[in-house]
Short mmCIF file of C-alpha atoms in Angstrom, two decimals:
data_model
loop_
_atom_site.label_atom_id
_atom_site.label_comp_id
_atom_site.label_asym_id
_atom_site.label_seq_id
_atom_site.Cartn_x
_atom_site.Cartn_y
_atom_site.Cartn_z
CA UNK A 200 105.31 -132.75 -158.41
CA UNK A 201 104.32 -136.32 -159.82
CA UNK A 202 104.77 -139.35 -157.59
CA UNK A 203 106.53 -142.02 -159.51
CA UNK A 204 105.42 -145.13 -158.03
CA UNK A 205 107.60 -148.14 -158.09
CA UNK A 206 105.76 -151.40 -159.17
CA UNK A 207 106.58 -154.07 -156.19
CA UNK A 208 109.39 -156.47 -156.82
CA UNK A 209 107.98 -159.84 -157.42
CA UNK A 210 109.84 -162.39 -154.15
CA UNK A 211 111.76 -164.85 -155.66
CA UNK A 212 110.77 -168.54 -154.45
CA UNK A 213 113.52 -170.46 -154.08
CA UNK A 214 112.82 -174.31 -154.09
CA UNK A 215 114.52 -176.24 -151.71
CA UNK A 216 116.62 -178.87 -153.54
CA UNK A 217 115.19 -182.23 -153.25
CA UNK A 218 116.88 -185.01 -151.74
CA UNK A 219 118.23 -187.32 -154.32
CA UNK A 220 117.61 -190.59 -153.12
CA UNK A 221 120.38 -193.11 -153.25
CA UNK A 222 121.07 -196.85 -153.10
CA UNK A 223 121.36 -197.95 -149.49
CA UNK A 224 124.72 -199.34 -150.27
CA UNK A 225 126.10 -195.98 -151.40
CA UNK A 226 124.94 -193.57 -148.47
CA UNK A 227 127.37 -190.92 -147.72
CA UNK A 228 126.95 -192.03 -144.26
CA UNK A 229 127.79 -195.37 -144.18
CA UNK A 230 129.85 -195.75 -147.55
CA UNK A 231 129.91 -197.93 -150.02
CA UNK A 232 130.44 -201.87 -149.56
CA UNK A 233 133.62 -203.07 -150.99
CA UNK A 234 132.83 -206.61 -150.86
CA UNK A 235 130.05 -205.65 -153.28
CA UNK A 236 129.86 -205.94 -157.02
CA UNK A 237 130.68 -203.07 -158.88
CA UNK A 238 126.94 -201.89 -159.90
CA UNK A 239 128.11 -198.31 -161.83
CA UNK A 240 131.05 -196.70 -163.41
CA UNK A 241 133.76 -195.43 -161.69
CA UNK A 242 133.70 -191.34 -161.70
CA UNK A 243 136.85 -188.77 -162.14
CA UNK A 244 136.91 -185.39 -163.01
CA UNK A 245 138.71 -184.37 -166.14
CA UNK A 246 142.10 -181.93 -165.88
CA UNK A 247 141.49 -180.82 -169.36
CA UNK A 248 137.43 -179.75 -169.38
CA UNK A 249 136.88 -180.00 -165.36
CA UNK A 250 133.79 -182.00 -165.78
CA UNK A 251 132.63 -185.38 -164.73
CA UNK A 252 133.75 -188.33 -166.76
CA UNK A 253 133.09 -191.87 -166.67
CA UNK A 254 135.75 -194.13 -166.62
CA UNK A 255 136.03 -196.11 -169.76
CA UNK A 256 136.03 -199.84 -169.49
CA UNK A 257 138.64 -201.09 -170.74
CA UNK A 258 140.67 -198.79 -167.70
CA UNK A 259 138.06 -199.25 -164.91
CA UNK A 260 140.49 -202.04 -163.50
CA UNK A 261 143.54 -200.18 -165.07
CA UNK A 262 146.24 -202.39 -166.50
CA UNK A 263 144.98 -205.66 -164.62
CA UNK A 264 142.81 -208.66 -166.77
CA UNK A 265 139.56 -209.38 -165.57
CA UNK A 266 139.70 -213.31 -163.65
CA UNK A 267 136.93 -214.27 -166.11
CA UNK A 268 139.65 -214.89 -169.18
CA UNK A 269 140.86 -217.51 -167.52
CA UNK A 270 139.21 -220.84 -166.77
CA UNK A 271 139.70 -222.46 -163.46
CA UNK A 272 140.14 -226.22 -164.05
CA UNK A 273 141.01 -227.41 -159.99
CA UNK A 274 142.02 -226.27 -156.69
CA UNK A 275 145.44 -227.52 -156.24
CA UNK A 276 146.89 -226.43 -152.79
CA UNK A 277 146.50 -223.51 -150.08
CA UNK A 278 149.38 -221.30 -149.30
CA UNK A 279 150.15 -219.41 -145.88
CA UNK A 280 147.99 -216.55 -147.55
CA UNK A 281 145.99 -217.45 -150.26
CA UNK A 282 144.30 -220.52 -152.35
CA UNK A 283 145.67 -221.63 -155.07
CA UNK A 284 143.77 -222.92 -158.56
CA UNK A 285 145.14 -224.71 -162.20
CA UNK A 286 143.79 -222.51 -164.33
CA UNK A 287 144.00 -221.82 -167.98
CA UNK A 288 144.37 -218.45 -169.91
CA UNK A 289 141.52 -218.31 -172.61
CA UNK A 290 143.74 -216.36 -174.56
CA UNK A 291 146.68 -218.11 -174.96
CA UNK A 292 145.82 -221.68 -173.93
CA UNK A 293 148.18 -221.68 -171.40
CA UNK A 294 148.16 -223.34 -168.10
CA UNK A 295 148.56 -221.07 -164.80
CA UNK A 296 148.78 -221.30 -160.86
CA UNK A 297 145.69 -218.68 -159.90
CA UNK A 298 146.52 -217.66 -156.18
CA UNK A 299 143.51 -215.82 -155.01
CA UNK A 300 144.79 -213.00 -152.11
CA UNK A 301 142.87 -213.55 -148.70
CA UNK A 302 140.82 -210.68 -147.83
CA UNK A 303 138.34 -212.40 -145.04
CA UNK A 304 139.39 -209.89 -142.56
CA UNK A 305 140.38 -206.99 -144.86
CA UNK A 306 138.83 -203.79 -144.77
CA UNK A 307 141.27 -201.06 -145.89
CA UNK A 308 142.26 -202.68 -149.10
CA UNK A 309 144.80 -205.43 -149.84
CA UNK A 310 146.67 -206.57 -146.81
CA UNK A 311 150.26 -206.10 -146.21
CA UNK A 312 151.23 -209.64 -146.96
CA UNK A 313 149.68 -209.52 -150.64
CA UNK A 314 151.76 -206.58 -151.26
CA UNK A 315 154.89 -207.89 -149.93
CA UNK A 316 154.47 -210.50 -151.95
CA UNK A 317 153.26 -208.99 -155.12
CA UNK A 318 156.32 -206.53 -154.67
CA UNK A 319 159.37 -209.23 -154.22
CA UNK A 320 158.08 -211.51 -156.46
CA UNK A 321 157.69 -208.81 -159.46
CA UNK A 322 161.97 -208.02 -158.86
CA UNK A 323 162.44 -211.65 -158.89
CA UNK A 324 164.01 -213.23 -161.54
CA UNK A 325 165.76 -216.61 -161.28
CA UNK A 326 164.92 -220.01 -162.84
CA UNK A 327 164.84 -221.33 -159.28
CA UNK A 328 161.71 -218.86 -158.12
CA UNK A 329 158.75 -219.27 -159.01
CA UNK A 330 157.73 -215.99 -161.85
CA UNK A 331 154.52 -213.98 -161.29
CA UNK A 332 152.96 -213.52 -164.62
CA UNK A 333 150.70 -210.88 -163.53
CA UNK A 334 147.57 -209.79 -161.00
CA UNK A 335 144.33 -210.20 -161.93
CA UNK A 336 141.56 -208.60 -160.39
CA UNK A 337 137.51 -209.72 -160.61
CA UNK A 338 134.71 -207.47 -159.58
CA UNK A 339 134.96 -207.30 -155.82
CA UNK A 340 137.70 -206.62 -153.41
CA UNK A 341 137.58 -210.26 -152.70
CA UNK A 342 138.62 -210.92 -156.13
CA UNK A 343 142.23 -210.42 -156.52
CA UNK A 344 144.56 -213.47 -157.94
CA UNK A 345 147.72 -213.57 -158.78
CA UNK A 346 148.56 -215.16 -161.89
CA UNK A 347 151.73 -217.35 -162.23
CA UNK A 348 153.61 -220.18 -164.07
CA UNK A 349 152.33 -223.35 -163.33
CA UNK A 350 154.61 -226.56 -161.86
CA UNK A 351 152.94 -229.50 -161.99
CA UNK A 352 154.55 -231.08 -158.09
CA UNK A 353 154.74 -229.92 -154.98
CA UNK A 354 157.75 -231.49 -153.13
CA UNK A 355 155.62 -232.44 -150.00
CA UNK A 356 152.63 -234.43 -151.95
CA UNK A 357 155.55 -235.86 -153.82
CA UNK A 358 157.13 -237.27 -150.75
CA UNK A 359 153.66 -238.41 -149.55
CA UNK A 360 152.86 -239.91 -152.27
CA UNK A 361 155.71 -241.82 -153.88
CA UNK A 362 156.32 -245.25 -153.73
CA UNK A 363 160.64 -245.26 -154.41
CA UNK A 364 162.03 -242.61 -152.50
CA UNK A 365 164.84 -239.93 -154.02
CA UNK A 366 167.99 -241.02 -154.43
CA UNK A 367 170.78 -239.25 -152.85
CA UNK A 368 171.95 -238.27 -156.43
CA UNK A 369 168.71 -236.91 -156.42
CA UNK A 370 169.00 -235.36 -153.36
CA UNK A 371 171.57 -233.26 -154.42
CA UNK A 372 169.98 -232.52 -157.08
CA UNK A 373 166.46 -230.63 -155.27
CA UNK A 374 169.27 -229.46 -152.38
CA UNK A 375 171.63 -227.76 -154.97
CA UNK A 376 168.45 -225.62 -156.80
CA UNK A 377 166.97 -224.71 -153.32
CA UNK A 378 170.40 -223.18 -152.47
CA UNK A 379 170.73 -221.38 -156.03
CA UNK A 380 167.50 -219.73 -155.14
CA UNK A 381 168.52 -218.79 -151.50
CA UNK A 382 171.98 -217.23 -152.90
CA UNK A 383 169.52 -215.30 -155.85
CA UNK A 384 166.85 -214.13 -152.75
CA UNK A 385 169.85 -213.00 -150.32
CA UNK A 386 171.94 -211.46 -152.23
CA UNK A 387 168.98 -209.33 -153.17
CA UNK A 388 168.03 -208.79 -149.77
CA UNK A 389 165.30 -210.89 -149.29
CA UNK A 390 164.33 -213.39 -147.09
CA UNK A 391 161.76 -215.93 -147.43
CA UNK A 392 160.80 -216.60 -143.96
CA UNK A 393 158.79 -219.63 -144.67
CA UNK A 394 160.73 -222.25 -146.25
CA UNK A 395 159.35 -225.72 -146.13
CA UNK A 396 158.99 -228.81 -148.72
CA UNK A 397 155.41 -227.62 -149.41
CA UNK A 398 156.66 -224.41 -150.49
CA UNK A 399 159.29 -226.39 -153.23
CA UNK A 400 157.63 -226.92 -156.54
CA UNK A 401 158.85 -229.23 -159.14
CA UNK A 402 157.80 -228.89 -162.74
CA UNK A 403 158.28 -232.12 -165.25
CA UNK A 404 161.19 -231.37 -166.49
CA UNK A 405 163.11 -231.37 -162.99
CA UNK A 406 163.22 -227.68 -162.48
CA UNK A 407 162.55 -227.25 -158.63
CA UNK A 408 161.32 -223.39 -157.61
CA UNK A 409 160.92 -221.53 -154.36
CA UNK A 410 157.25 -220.65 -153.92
CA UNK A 411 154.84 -218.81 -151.55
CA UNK A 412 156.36 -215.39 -150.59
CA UNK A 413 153.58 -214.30 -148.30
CA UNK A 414 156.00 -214.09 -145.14
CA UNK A 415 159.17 -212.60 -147.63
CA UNK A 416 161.12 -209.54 -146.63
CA UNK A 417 163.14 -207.34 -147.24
CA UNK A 418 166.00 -206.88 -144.97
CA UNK A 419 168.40 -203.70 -144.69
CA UNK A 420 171.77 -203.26 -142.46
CA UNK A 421 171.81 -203.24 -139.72
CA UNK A 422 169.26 -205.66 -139.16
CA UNK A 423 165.61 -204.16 -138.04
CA UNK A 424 163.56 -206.19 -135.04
CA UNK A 425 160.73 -208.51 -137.50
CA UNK A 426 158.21 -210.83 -135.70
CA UNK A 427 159.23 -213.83 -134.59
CA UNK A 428 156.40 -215.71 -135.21
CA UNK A 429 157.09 -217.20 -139.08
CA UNK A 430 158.48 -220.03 -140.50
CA UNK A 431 156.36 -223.39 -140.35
CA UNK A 432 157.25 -225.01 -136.31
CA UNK A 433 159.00 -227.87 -137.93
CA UNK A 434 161.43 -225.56 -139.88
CA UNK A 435 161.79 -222.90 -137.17
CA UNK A 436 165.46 -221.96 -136.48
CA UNK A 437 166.52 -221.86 -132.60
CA UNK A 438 166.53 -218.24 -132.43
CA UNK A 439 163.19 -217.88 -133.38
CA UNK A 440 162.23 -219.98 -130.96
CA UNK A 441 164.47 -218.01 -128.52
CA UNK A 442 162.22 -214.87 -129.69
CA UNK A 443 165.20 -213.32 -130.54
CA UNK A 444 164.74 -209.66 -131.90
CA UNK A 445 166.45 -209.55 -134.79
CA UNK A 446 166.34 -211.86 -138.00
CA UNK A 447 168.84 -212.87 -140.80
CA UNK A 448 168.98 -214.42 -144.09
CA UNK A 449 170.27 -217.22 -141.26
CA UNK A 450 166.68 -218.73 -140.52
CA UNK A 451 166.02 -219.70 -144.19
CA UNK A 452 169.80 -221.89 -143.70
CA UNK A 453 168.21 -223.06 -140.60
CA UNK A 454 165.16 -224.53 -142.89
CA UNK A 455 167.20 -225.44 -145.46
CA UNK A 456 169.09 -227.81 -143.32
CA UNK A 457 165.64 -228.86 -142.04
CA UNK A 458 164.73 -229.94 -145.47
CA UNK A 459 168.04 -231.68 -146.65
CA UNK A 460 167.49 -234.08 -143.67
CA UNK A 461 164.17 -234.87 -144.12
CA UNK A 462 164.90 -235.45 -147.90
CA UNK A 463 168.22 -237.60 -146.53
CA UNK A 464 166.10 -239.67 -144.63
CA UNK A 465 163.72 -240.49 -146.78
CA UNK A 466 166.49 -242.01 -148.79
CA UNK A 467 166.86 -244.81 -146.24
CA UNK A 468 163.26 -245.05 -144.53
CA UNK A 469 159.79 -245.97 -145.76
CA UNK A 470 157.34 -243.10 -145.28
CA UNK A 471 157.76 -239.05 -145.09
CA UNK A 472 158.67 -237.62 -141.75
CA UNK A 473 159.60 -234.36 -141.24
CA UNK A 474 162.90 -234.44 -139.47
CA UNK A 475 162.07 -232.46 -136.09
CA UNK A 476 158.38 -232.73 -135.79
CA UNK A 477 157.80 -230.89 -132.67
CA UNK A 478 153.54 -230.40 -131.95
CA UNK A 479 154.74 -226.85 -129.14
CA UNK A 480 157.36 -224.57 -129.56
CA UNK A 481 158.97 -226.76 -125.65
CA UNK A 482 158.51 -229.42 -127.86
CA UNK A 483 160.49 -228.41 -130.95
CA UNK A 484 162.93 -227.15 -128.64
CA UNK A 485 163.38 -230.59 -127.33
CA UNK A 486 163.50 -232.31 -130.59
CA UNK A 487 166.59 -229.87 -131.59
CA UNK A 488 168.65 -230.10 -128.46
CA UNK A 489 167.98 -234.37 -128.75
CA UNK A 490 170.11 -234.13 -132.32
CA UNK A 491 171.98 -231.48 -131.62
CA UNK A 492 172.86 -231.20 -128.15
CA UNK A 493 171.84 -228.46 -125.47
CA UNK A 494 173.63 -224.77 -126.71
CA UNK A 495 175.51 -222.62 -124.27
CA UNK A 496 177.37 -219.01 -124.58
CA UNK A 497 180.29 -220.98 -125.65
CA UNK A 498 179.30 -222.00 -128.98
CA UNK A 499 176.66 -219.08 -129.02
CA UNK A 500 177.84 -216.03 -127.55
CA UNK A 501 174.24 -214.19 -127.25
CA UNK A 502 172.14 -217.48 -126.25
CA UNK A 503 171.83 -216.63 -122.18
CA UNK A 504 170.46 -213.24 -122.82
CA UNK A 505 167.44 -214.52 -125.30
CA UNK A 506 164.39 -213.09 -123.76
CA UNK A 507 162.32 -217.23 -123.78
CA UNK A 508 165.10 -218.38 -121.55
CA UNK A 509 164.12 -216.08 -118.62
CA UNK A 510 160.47 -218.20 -118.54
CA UNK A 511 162.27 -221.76 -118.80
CA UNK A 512 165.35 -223.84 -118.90
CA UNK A 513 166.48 -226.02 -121.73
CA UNK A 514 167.54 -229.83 -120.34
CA UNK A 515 171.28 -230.84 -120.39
CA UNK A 516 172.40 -233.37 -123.69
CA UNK A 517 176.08 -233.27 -124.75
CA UNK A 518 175.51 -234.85 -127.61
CA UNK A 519 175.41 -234.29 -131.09
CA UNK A 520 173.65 -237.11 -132.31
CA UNK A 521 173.45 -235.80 -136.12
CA UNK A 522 175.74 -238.95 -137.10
CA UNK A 523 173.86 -241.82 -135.54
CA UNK A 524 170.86 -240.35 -136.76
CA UNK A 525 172.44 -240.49 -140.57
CA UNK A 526 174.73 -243.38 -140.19
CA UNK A 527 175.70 -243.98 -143.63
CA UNK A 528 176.11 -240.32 -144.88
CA UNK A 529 179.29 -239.36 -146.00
CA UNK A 530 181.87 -237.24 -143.49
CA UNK A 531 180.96 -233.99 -146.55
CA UNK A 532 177.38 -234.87 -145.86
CA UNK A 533 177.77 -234.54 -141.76
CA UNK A 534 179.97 -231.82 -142.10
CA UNK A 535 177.15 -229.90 -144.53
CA UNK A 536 174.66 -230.95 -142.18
CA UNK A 537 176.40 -229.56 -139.18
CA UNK A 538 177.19 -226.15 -141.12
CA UNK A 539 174.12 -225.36 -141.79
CA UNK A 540 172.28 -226.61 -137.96
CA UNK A 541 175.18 -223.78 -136.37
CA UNK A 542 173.31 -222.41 -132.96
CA UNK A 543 175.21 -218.94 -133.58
CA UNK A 544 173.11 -217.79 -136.49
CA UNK A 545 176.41 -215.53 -137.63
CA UNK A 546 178.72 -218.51 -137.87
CA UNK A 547 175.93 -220.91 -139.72
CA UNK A 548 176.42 -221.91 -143.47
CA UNK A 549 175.58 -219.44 -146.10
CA UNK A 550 173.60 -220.13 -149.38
CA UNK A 551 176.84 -219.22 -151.47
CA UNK A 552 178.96 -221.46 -149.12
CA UNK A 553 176.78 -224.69 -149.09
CA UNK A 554 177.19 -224.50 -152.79
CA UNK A 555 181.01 -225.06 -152.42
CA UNK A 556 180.26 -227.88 -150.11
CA UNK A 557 182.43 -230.92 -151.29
CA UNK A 558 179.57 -233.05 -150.66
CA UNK A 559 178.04 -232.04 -153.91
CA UNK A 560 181.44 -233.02 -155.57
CA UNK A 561 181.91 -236.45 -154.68
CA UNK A 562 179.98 -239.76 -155.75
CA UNK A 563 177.29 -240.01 -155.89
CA UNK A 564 177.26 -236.60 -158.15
CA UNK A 565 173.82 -234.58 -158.33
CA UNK A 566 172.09 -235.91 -161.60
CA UNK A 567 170.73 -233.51 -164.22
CA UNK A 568 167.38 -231.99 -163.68
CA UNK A 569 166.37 -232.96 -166.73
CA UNK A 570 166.94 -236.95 -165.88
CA UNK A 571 164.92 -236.39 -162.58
CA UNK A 572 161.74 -238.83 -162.54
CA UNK A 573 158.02 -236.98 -163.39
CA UNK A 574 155.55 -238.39 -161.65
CA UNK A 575 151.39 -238.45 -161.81
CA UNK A 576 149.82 -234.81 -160.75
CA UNK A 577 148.25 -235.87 -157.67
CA UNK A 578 147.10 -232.16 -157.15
CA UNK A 579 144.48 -233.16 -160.71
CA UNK A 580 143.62 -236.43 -160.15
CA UNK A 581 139.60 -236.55 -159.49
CA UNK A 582 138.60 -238.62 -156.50
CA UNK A 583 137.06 -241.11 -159.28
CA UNK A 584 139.77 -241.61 -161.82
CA UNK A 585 143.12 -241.61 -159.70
CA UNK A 586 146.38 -243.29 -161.45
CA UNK A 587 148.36 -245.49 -159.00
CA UNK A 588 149.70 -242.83 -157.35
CA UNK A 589 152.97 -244.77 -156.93
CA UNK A 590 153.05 -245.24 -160.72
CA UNK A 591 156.53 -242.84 -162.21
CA UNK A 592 154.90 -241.94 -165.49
CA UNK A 593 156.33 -239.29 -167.90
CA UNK A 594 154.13 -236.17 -168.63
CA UNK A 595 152.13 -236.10 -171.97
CA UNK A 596 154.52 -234.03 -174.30
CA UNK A 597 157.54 -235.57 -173.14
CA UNK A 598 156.29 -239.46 -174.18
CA UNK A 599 157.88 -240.92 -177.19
CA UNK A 600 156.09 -242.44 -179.06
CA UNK A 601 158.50 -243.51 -181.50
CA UNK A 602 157.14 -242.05 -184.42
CA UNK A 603 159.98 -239.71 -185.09
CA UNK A 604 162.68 -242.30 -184.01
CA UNK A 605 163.92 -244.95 -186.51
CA UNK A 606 165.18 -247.23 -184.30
CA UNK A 607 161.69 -247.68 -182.85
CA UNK A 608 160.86 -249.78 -185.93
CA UNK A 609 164.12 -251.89 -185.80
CA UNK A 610 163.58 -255.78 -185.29
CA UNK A 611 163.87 -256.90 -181.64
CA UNK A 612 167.59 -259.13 -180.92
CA UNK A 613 165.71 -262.46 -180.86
CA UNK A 614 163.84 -261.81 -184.16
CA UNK A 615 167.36 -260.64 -185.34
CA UNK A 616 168.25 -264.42 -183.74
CA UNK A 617 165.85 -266.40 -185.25
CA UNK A 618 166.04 -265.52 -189.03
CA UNK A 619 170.24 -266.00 -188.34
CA UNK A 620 169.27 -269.51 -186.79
CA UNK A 621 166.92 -270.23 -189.85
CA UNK A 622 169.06 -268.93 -192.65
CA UNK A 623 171.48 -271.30 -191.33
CA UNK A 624 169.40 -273.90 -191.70
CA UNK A 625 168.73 -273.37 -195.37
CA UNK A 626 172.31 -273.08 -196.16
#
């Protein structure tokens, strides 16, 4: 019988795969950089096909506009979380308030505040808060802005910096747009949590808008424990203070009231001062219970189980001191001024109610925000070309410069005089 033989089977070498070598900055291991500049194109597998597909451009930052199509022209102020830069939009030639988002200490993406903020501010929509246009994103998680309309004052350099102080027509005026934004924010359940004359912008045409929203929540009933630890010292309500655990729409009344007063004064006093500029939390205390007078479970049924008052007392003062401290303020004023400084957060003035207040009906009446005064933008001028800052000027497109008026070209009275005198004379 014949042997078939069976011719070997070859071995199959199998390479070993080499290593692909990557970029230190995109190791497996360590991951990727964030803060880095993008250096390829985003990845994703397609649904249709299953294979790898590069982003295209125009989506790699999907609906967002890239920061370079606008042009930054100044720095103009820093908010509680963010910087804030003129710029203007290359597209449209317009001019825009470019907040860049802090990241310094961000790691996981954009922090919390950003996105509270982004959030309320895209459901606002009231002439009296400030409108977020869009976000705008650059190349690095660093770069994130937030584009929005531009006002060319901010109440507190305004104070600083002007040489007549508001009137109290005027007064009203600010006071009566603040509180139309309040009503707008609670009634959608927000609260601000921050208010303060820095965060009141003024455009040129008297329009006066709540800004910086960094702090802003939302708030649900019953009312959820938030951190105590907001709202500028100077504009802190008592309870806050107190480190009570719950908060209301109650503590933006509390900094509303703050802010009439310090406008008020101005009214009557050279110079900006806050009106209870405490340097501790004892120390704004102290400032409160000197114009107000010390609180007690009588006119604040929860104050004695506050959890601060178990590490200190508050001093004894009977007095409310609110009327020596505005002497010639109306009894609607005082009374206003009382509502809103309530202890009891649940029996202090609502938005809604300080609108009714008859101190905004009586003489002097809050003017038109159209006949409130512009001023020059301190926030632009360059250290080597500043206007007299105490100069009232009126902005650029709202000059006249009598070209369209006829009665610009009309003779003056005592030319009008003169040729009367002289035809007389030839007669």
């Amino acid at each position: 019988m014949d042997v078939i033989e069976v011719p070997p089977v070859p071995k199959r070498v199998i390479e070993r795969e080499k290593p692909v070598e990557r970029h230190t900055e995109e190791k497996i291991s360590d991951g990727p950089d964030p803060t880095f500049p993008i250096s390829r194109k985003g990845i994703l597998t397609s649904f249709v096909t299953g294979k790898a597909m590069e982003i295209p451009e125009m989506d790699l930052f999907g609906r967002c506009r890239f920061v370079s199509e606008f042009e930054k022209l100044n720095r103009i102020g820093e908010g509680t979380y963010g910087i804030v830069y003129r710029a203007k939009d290359t597209k449209t030639d317009k001019i825009v308030a470019l907040k860049k988002v802090r990241m310094e200490h961000e790691v996981d993406g954009l922090p919390m505040s950003g996105l509270r903020e982004i959030s309320v501010l895209l459901r606002c929509h009231h002439e009296n808060i400030v409108q977020l246009k869009e976000v705008v994103v650059g190349k690095s998680l660093e770069s994130i802005f937030l584009a929005m309309e531009y006002c060319e004052q901010d109440l507190a350099s305004l104070l600083d910096n002007m040489q007549n102080p508001f009137s109290e027509s005027q007064v009203k005026c600010i006071m009566l747009q603040v509180l139309k934004g309040l009503k707008y924010l609670h009634q959608n359940f927000i609260v601000h949590r921050d208010l303060k004359v820095s965060n009141l912008l003024m455009t040129d045409k008297g329009c006066v808008k709540i800004a910086d929203f960094g702090l802003a929540r939302w708030f649900s009933l019953p009312v959820r424990p938030m951190t105590p630890k907001v709202v500028t010292l100077w504009y802190r309500a008592p309870e806050l203070l107190l480190q009570a655990r719950t908060q209301t729409t109650s503590v933006d009344m509390w900094a509303a009231g703050c802010i009439l007063g310090e406008l008020l004064a101005c009214c009557h006093v050279i110079g900006h001062q806050p009106l209870l500029p405490g340097t501790s939390e004892i120390a704004q205390l102290e400032q409160i219970v000197d114009l107000l007078g010390t609180p007690s479970d009588a006119i604040w049924p929860e104050y004695s189980s506050l959890p601060a008052l178990a590490n200190f007392t508050l001093k004894a003062q009977p007095y409310n001191n609110l009327k020596q401290k505005f002497p010639w303020l109306s009894p609607a004023g005082l009374r206003l001024l009382n509502f809103l400084f309530m202890y009891d957060p649940k029996k202090r003035a609502t938005a809604e109610e300080c609108l009714q207040s008859s101190y905004f009906k009586e003489q002097p009446l809050p003017c038109d925000p159209k006949m409130m005064p512009s001023f020059p933008q301190h926030r632009n001028l360059k250290a080597g070309n500043k206007a007299n800052p105490n100069q009232v000027t009126q902005p650029a497109s709202s000059i006249d410069t009598g070209v369209m008026d006829q009665t610009m070209n009309l003779p003056t009275i005592s030319d009008l005089l003169g040729s009367l005198v002289k035809k007389r004379r030839l007669d």
